[in-house]
Short mmCIF file of C-alpha atoms in Angstrom, two decimals:
data_model
loop_
_atom_site.label_atom_id
_atom_site.label_comp_id
_atom_site.label_asym_id
_atom_site.label_seq_id
_atom_site.Cartn_x
_atom_site.Cartn_y
_atom_site.Cartn_z
CA MET A 51 47.06 45.11 -33.48
CA PRO A 52 47.87 48.22 -31.39
CA ASP A 53 47.33 51.60 -33.01
CA TYR A 54 50.81 52.99 -32.40
CA LEU A 55 49.98 56.40 -33.87
CA PHE A 56 47.11 56.83 -31.43
CA ILE A 57 49.24 55.68 -28.49
CA ILE A 58 52.09 58.03 -29.39
CA LEU A 59 49.82 61.05 -29.87
CA LEU A 60 47.95 60.37 -26.63
CA ALA A 61 51.14 59.83 -24.62
CA THR A 62 52.89 62.94 -25.94
CA ASN A 63 49.87 65.18 -25.37
CA LEU A 64 49.49 63.86 -21.81
CA PHE A 65 53.21 64.44 -21.23
CA PHE A 66 53.09 68.08 -22.36
CA LEU A 67 49.87 68.60 -20.43
CA GLY A 68 51.83 67.49 -17.38
CA ILE A 69 54.48 70.16 -18.00
CA THR A 70 51.85 72.89 -18.38
CA ILE A 71 50.09 71.84 -15.16
CA TYR A 72 53.46 71.83 -13.38
CA ASN A 73 54.12 75.34 -14.67
CA TYR A 74 50.63 76.50 -13.71
CA TYR A 75 51.28 75.65 -10.07
CA SER A 76 55.03 76.32 -9.81
CA ALA A 77 56.15 78.91 -12.37
CA PRO A 78 57.38 82.20 -10.86
CA VAL A 79 54.92 85.04 -11.38
CA ILE A 80 55.38 88.71 -10.50
CA ARG A 81 52.80 89.21 -7.78
CA ILE A 82 52.25 90.66 -4.30
CA ILE A 83 55.09 89.51 -2.09
CA ASP A 84 55.44 90.05 1.65
CA ASN A 85 58.82 88.54 2.41
CA HIS A 86 60.01 91.41 4.64
CA VAL A 87 63.06 91.99 2.45
CA GLU A 88 64.33 95.55 2.43
CA VAL A 89 64.23 96.91 -1.10
CA ASN A 90 66.30 100.06 -1.13
CA LYS A 91 68.95 99.39 -3.77
CA LYS A 92 69.14 101.95 -6.52
CA ILE A 93 67.56 100.76 -9.78
CA SER A 94 68.55 102.13 -13.17
CA VAL A 95 65.63 101.71 -15.56
CA LEU A 96 67.14 101.67 -19.04
CA ILE A 97 64.98 102.07 -22.14
CA PRO A 98 66.34 101.81 -25.69
CA ALA A 99 63.94 103.68 -27.97
CA ARG A 100 63.95 103.84 -31.75
CA ASN A 101 60.87 105.39 -33.38
CA GLU A 102 58.71 104.78 -30.31
CA GLU A 103 56.55 107.90 -30.32
CA ASN A 104 53.42 105.77 -29.93
CA ASN A 105 54.76 103.89 -26.91
CA ILE A 106 57.29 105.90 -24.94
CA GLY A 107 54.83 108.20 -23.17
CA GLU A 108 52.75 105.39 -21.66
CA CYS A 109 55.92 103.52 -20.74
CA LEU A 110 57.35 106.53 -18.88
CA ASP A 111 54.03 107.17 -17.15
CA SER A 112 53.99 103.64 -15.79
CA ILE A 113 57.59 103.85 -14.55
CA ALA A 114 57.26 107.31 -13.04
CA SER A 115 54.27 106.13 -10.99
CA GLN A 116 56.15 103.22 -9.40
CA ASP A 117 55.93 102.70 -5.64
CA TYR A 118 59.73 102.67 -5.52
CA SER A 119 61.62 105.89 -4.95
CA ASN A 120 65.26 104.94 -5.41
CA LEU A 121 65.43 104.74 -9.17
CA GLU A 122 66.66 106.63 -12.19
CA ILE A 123 65.09 106.43 -15.64
CA ILE A 124 67.34 106.76 -18.68
CA VAL A 125 66.01 106.70 -22.23
CA LEU A 126 68.33 106.40 -25.21
CA ASP A 127 66.98 107.86 -28.43
CA ASP A 128 68.45 105.49 -31.00
CA ASN A 129 68.53 107.81 -34.02
CA SER A 130 64.76 108.03 -34.27
CA ASN A 131 63.18 109.89 -37.15
CA ASP A 132 59.92 110.55 -35.31
CA SER A 133 59.11 112.58 -32.17
CA THR A 134 60.47 110.08 -29.63
CA ALA A 135 63.22 112.40 -28.39
CA GLN A 136 60.90 115.41 -28.05
CA ILE A 137 58.40 113.40 -26.00
CA VAL A 138 61.12 112.21 -23.61
CA GLN A 139 62.51 115.74 -23.29
CA GLU A 140 59.08 116.98 -22.26
CA TYR A 141 58.84 114.27 -19.60
CA SER A 142 62.32 115.07 -18.30
CA ARG A 143 61.37 118.71 -17.75
CA ASN A 144 58.62 117.62 -15.37
CA ASN A 145 60.46 114.73 -13.72
CA PRO A 146 64.17 115.09 -12.83
CA ARG A 147 64.55 111.30 -12.54
CA ILE A 148 64.01 110.96 -16.31
CA LYS A 149 67.05 111.56 -18.50
CA LEU A 150 67.42 111.50 -22.27
CA ILE A 151 70.63 110.56 -24.01
CA ASN A 152 71.21 110.58 -27.74
CA GLY A 153 72.52 107.38 -29.27
CA GLU A 154 75.87 107.33 -31.02
CA PRO A 155 76.21 105.95 -34.55
CA LEU A 156 76.09 102.16 -34.81
CA PRO A 157 79.63 100.72 -34.90
CA ASP A 158 80.61 97.84 -37.16
CA GLY A 159 79.87 94.44 -35.72
CA TRP A 160 77.04 95.59 -33.45
CA LEU A 161 73.29 95.12 -33.67
CA GLY A 162 71.23 98.21 -32.92
CA LYS A 163 69.48 97.23 -29.68
CA ASN A 164 72.64 95.73 -28.19
CA TRP A 165 74.58 98.92 -28.90
CA ALA A 166 71.79 101.04 -27.41
CA CYS A 167 71.70 98.92 -24.24
CA MET A 168 75.49 99.08 -23.89
CA GLN A 169 75.40 102.88 -24.07
CA LEU A 170 72.62 102.97 -21.49
CA SER A 171 74.56 100.74 -19.09
CA ARG A 172 77.53 103.11 -19.23
CA LYS A 173 75.34 105.98 -18.02
CA ALA A 174 73.66 103.96 -15.27
CA THR A 175 74.53 104.64 -11.63
CA GLY A 176 72.27 102.05 -10.00
CA ASP A 177 73.18 98.84 -8.18
CA ILE A 178 70.72 96.94 -10.38
CA LEU A 179 70.07 97.52 -14.07
CA LEU A 180 66.55 97.09 -15.45
CA PHE A 181 66.39 96.94 -19.24
CA ILE A 182 62.84 97.28 -20.55
CA ASP A 183 61.38 97.87 -23.99
CA ALA A 184 59.36 100.97 -24.75
CA ASP A 185 56.18 98.94 -25.31
CA VAL A 186 56.23 97.57 -21.75
CA ARG A 187 53.74 98.83 -19.15
CA LEU A 188 54.21 98.39 -15.40
CA ASN A 189 51.61 98.46 -12.67
CA ASN A 190 52.55 100.63 -9.69
CA ASP A 191 54.20 97.87 -7.63
CA ALA A 192 55.93 95.98 -10.44
CA ILE A 193 59.48 97.16 -9.72
CA LYS A 194 59.08 96.75 -5.95
CA TYR A 195 57.82 93.17 -6.28
CA SER A 196 60.54 92.38 -8.82
CA VAL A 197 63.27 93.66 -6.53
CA LYS A 198 61.82 91.65 -3.64
CA ILE A 199 62.05 88.49 -5.76
CA PHE A 200 65.56 89.49 -6.81
CA GLN A 201 66.90 90.03 -3.30
CA TYR A 202 64.97 87.32 -1.44
CA ASN A 203 66.18 84.60 -3.83
CA LYS A 204 69.72 86.01 -4.02
CA ILE A 205 69.72 85.93 -7.80
CA LYS A 206 71.79 87.92 -10.25
CA MET A 207 69.23 88.15 -13.05
CA LEU A 208 65.45 88.25 -13.31
CA SER A 209 63.76 88.12 -16.71
CA VAL A 210 60.02 88.45 -17.19
CA PHE A 211 57.68 87.41 -19.96
CA PRO A 212 55.04 90.15 -19.69
CA SER A 213 51.35 89.48 -20.06
CA GLN A 214 50.75 90.36 -23.69
CA LEU A 215 48.07 92.89 -24.65
CA ILE A 216 46.49 91.36 -27.75
CA THR A 217 44.12 93.68 -29.61
CA SER A 218 43.28 92.06 -32.96
CA LEU A 219 42.47 88.72 -34.50
CA GLY A 220 45.66 88.82 -36.55
CA THR A 221 47.87 89.22 -33.49
CA GLN A 222 45.78 86.61 -31.64
CA LEU A 223 46.91 84.06 -34.23
CA ILE A 224 50.61 84.60 -33.51
CA ILE A 225 51.48 86.35 -30.22
CA PRO A 226 50.07 83.63 -27.88
CA MET A 227 52.52 81.17 -29.40
CA MET A 228 55.45 82.76 -27.52
CA ASN A 229 54.10 81.78 -24.11
CA TRP A 230 52.73 78.52 -25.51
CA ILE A 231 56.23 77.38 -26.46
CA LEU A 232 57.68 78.61 -23.17
CA ILE A 233 55.15 77.01 -20.84
CA THR A 234 54.57 73.82 -22.84
CA PHE A 235 58.18 72.77 -23.19
CA LEU A 236 60.12 74.33 -20.30
CA PRO A 237 59.49 73.79 -16.57
CA LEU A 238 60.17 77.43 -15.61
CA LYS A 239 61.06 76.65 -12.00
CA LYS A 240 64.05 74.66 -13.28
CA VAL A 241 65.61 77.84 -14.68
CA TYR A 242 66.28 78.76 -11.04
CA SER A 243 66.66 75.39 -9.37
CA SER A 244 68.76 73.49 -11.93
CA LYS A 245 72.39 74.16 -12.77
CA ASN A 246 71.83 72.65 -16.21
CA ASN A 247 72.25 75.36 -18.86
CA SER A 248 69.56 73.68 -20.95
CA PHE A 249 67.00 75.09 -18.51
CA VAL A 250 67.29 78.72 -19.51
CA ALA A 251 64.90 81.31 -20.91
CA ALA A 252 64.90 85.08 -21.03
CA ASN A 253 62.96 87.93 -22.56
CA GLY A 254 64.62 91.21 -23.49
CA GLN A 255 61.38 93.08 -22.85
CA PHE A 256 62.23 92.98 -19.13
CA ILE A 257 65.68 92.06 -17.79
CA MET A 258 66.76 92.98 -14.26
CA ILE A 259 70.43 92.24 -13.65
CA ASP A 260 73.01 92.94 -10.98
CA LYS A 261 75.34 95.62 -12.35
CA ASN A 262 78.56 93.98 -11.12
CA THR A 263 77.52 90.68 -12.69
CA TYR A 264 76.62 92.45 -15.92
CA GLU A 265 80.00 94.14 -16.09
CA SER A 266 81.88 90.95 -15.17
CA PHE A 267 81.08 89.27 -18.48
CA GLY A 268 81.28 92.41 -20.59
CA GLY A 269 77.61 93.30 -20.72
CA HIS A 270 75.99 93.75 -24.10
CA GLU A 271 79.40 94.09 -25.73
CA SER A 272 79.89 90.35 -25.19
CA VAL A 273 76.70 89.65 -27.19
CA LYS A 274 76.94 92.58 -29.61
CA HIS A 275 76.24 90.43 -32.70
CA GLU A 276 73.47 88.30 -31.17
CA ILE A 277 69.93 88.80 -32.52
CA VAL A 278 68.54 86.92 -29.49
CA GLU A 279 70.72 88.77 -27.01
CA ASP A 280 68.46 88.09 -24.02
CA MET A 281 69.07 84.33 -24.18
CA ALA A 282 72.79 84.85 -24.72
CA ILE A 283 73.01 87.04 -21.61
CA ALA A 284 71.02 84.55 -19.53
CA LYS A 285 73.36 81.74 -20.56
CA LYS A 286 76.40 83.81 -19.62
CA VAL A 287 74.99 84.60 -16.17
CA LYS A 288 73.94 81.02 -15.47
CA GLY A 289 77.11 79.63 -17.02
CA ASN A 290 79.14 81.61 -14.49
CA GLY A 291 77.33 79.81 -11.67
CA SER A 292 74.93 82.64 -10.77
CA LYS A 293 71.23 82.07 -10.12
CA ILE A 294 68.58 83.47 -12.45
CA ILE A 295 64.79 83.42 -12.39
CA THR A 296 62.48 83.58 -15.39
CA ALA A 297 59.00 84.71 -14.41
CA LEU A 298 55.65 85.59 -15.94
CA GLY A 299 54.26 89.12 -15.75
CA GLY A 300 50.96 88.25 -14.06
CA GLN A 301 48.92 91.35 -13.29
CA GLU A 302 51.98 93.57 -12.86
CA ILE A 303 53.95 93.66 -16.13
CA PHE A 304 52.35 93.99 -19.56
CA CYS A 305 53.48 94.50 -23.12
CA LYS A 306 51.78 95.43 -26.36
CA MET A 307 54.19 93.95 -28.85
CA TYR A 308 52.42 94.39 -32.17
CA ASP A 309 49.26 95.97 -33.56
CA SER A 310 48.79 93.93 -36.72
CA PHE A 311 49.11 90.51 -38.29
CA VAL A 312 51.98 91.61 -40.56
CA GLU A 313 53.89 93.24 -37.69
CA SER A 314 53.53 90.04 -35.67
CA ILE A 315 54.87 87.89 -38.50
CA ASN A 316 57.85 90.19 -39.07
CA GLY A 317 58.60 90.52 -35.37
CA PHE A 318 58.54 86.81 -34.58
CA SER A 319 60.36 85.92 -37.80
CA LYS A 320 63.26 88.06 -36.59
CA ASN A 321 63.86 85.96 -33.45
CA PHE A 322 62.18 82.57 -33.84
CA PHE A 323 64.77 80.56 -35.77
CA PRO A 324 67.88 82.34 -34.38
CA GLY A 325 66.60 81.83 -30.83
CA PHE A 326 66.80 78.04 -31.03
CA LYS A 327 70.46 77.92 -32.05
CA MET A 328 70.03 74.86 -34.26
CA SER A 329 70.47 74.02 -37.92
CA GLY A 330 67.69 74.75 -40.38
CA PHE A 331 67.08 71.02 -40.84
CA PHE A 332 66.51 70.32 -37.15
CA PHE A 333 64.45 73.47 -36.76
CA VAL A 334 62.11 72.30 -39.54
CA MET A 335 61.93 68.88 -37.87
CA MET A 336 60.88 70.63 -34.66
CA LEU A 337 58.18 72.58 -36.51
CA LEU A 338 56.90 69.35 -38.05
CA LEU A 339 56.90 67.73 -34.62
CA PHE A 340 54.65 70.53 -33.37
CA GLN A 341 52.21 69.75 -36.18
CA PHE A 342 52.43 66.01 -35.52
CA ILE A 343 51.68 66.26 -31.80
CA PHE A 344 49.35 69.25 -31.59
CA LEU A 345 47.53 69.33 -34.94
CA LEU A 346 47.42 65.79 -36.33
CA PRO A 347 45.03 64.49 -33.60
CA ILE A 348 42.41 66.97 -34.81
CA VAL A 349 42.83 65.82 -38.40
CA MET A 350 42.65 62.16 -37.36
CA ILE A 351 39.21 62.64 -35.81
CA PHE A 352 37.79 62.68 -39.34
CA ILE A 353 39.35 59.26 -39.94
CA ASP A 354 38.82 57.55 -36.59
CA LEU A 355 36.62 58.90 -33.78
CA LYS A 356 38.79 57.35 -31.07
CA TYR A 357 41.17 60.30 -31.54
CA LEU A 358 38.53 62.38 -29.77
CA ILE A 359 40.01 60.93 -26.58
CA ILE A 360 43.12 63.04 -27.12
CA ILE A 361 41.27 66.34 -27.58
CA PRO A 362 40.49 67.00 -23.86
CA ALA A 363 44.22 66.83 -23.09
CA MET A 364 44.92 69.35 -25.87
CA ILE A 365 42.15 71.65 -24.66
CA LEU A 366 43.30 71.49 -21.04
CA GLN A 367 46.84 72.25 -22.14
CA ARG A 368 45.71 75.43 -23.88
CA VAL A 369 43.49 76.34 -20.91
CA TYR A 370 46.39 76.13 -18.44
CA VAL A 371 48.80 78.02 -20.69
CA SER A 372 46.24 80.75 -21.41
CA ALA A 373 45.26 81.11 -17.76
CA ILE A 374 48.78 81.55 -16.43
CA SER A 375 49.58 83.91 -19.32
CA ASN A 376 46.50 86.11 -18.79
CA GLN A 377 45.32 85.34 -22.32
CA LYS A 378 41.85 84.69 -23.69
CA ILE A 379 41.21 81.04 -22.98
CA LEU A 380 38.30 80.48 -25.36
CA MET A 381 40.02 82.27 -28.25
CA ASN A 382 43.20 80.19 -27.87
CA VAL A 383 41.21 76.96 -27.72
CA LEU A 384 39.13 77.80 -30.79
CA LEU A 385 42.07 79.17 -32.78
CA HIS A 386 44.46 76.36 -31.81
CA PRO A 387 44.54 74.69 -35.27
CA LEU A 388 45.17 77.99 -37.04
CA GLN A 389 47.83 78.96 -34.49
CA MET A 390 49.63 75.67 -35.13
CA ILE A 391 49.60 76.36 -38.87
CA MET A 392 50.86 79.90 -38.27
CA ILE A 393 53.72 78.76 -36.05
CA PHE A 394 54.87 76.52 -38.91
CA PHE A 395 54.61 79.36 -41.44
CA VAL A 396 56.39 81.89 -39.20
CA GLY A 397 59.11 79.34 -38.47
CA LEU A 398 59.79 78.79 -42.16
CA ASN A 399 59.72 82.53 -42.77
CA SER A 400 62.19 82.99 -39.92
CA ILE A 401 64.64 80.63 -41.63
CA TYR A 402 64.16 82.48 -44.90
CA VAL A 403 64.80 85.97 -43.53
CA SER A 404 67.70 84.76 -41.37
CA LYS A 405 69.57 82.78 -43.99
CA ILE A 406 68.50 84.21 -47.35
CA LYS A 407 67.05 87.67 -46.90
CA SER A 408 68.49 90.39 -44.67
CA ILE A 409 66.48 90.98 -41.50
CA LYS A 410 65.22 94.53 -41.13
CA TRP A 411 63.81 95.99 -37.93
CA LYS A 412 62.79 99.54 -37.07
CA GLY A 413 64.01 100.61 -40.51
CA ARG A 414 67.49 99.20 -40.02
CA THR A 415 69.16 96.06 -41.40
CA LEU A 416 70.27 93.69 -38.66
#
């Protein structure tokens, strides 16, 4: 009698391995580009900053050193209670391209980051808006290469998943799961090539968008209540028939999201469940499916050694995802079972904080 469990687990792991291999060879990556496209449009680099004294200096250093002259840098101090504003003021004295604006009080019906980004967009004078988080770091050519991709492909929005700087074991258990979900389940090239709105992904850490397109759908005001505003904006742009590209940061765009295990749990819990736009029941079913496909084969080895046949496919899948994401391959392979358990725990916690407990971020209730 056929072992249907074995067949299903083998087939599904081979299927998702196929998607990761496809992404490894086809996914857009920010890299050296020589497409002879003139890149002279004015870029407004817009940075919402709330209590970012530990990040904002390095972020501004990386932007100020860009090999791209036609840009302005605007930082909004979103009612910080640390030295964020003073640090930006000091930078602005030495670099006239850097401007500081003070955020206005949060109106009813708005989430903090969305309101900050909307205020920034109103001050921007560039042809293209580049929203980046304060914990993002850019290599010297990152903006130039991004603009080349933007103009050569005639797109209206480019969003990048930066290469994550992971500095502790606690963050290693959680942060790699963001790219794992992205690259395992979504053929990234389809975000650009397909008109189907199901093929969409975006990351608010780095969003480059045509200003006229942004204003045409109302900008961040149209998503003012959305926790996962990056996805909502991407769907609006693509839904209007415009082309978008979702890329990986490669060796050009980096981000240090969190320093600790607890920060990672809180940060991902804020966005994980809301980002999928599904009921709690179906979200839990999805989490269980992750465990079924990507954890159960390991457990089954202790019952029947034939399940060892599935393990190479699981290992290769993690190798490809880690390699294209600039993550530690060996660590992700060894920690895979624990990461699967953590993704289940963080998913359940995300439902809890979203539906039962108020979500707090940067000292403010969302």
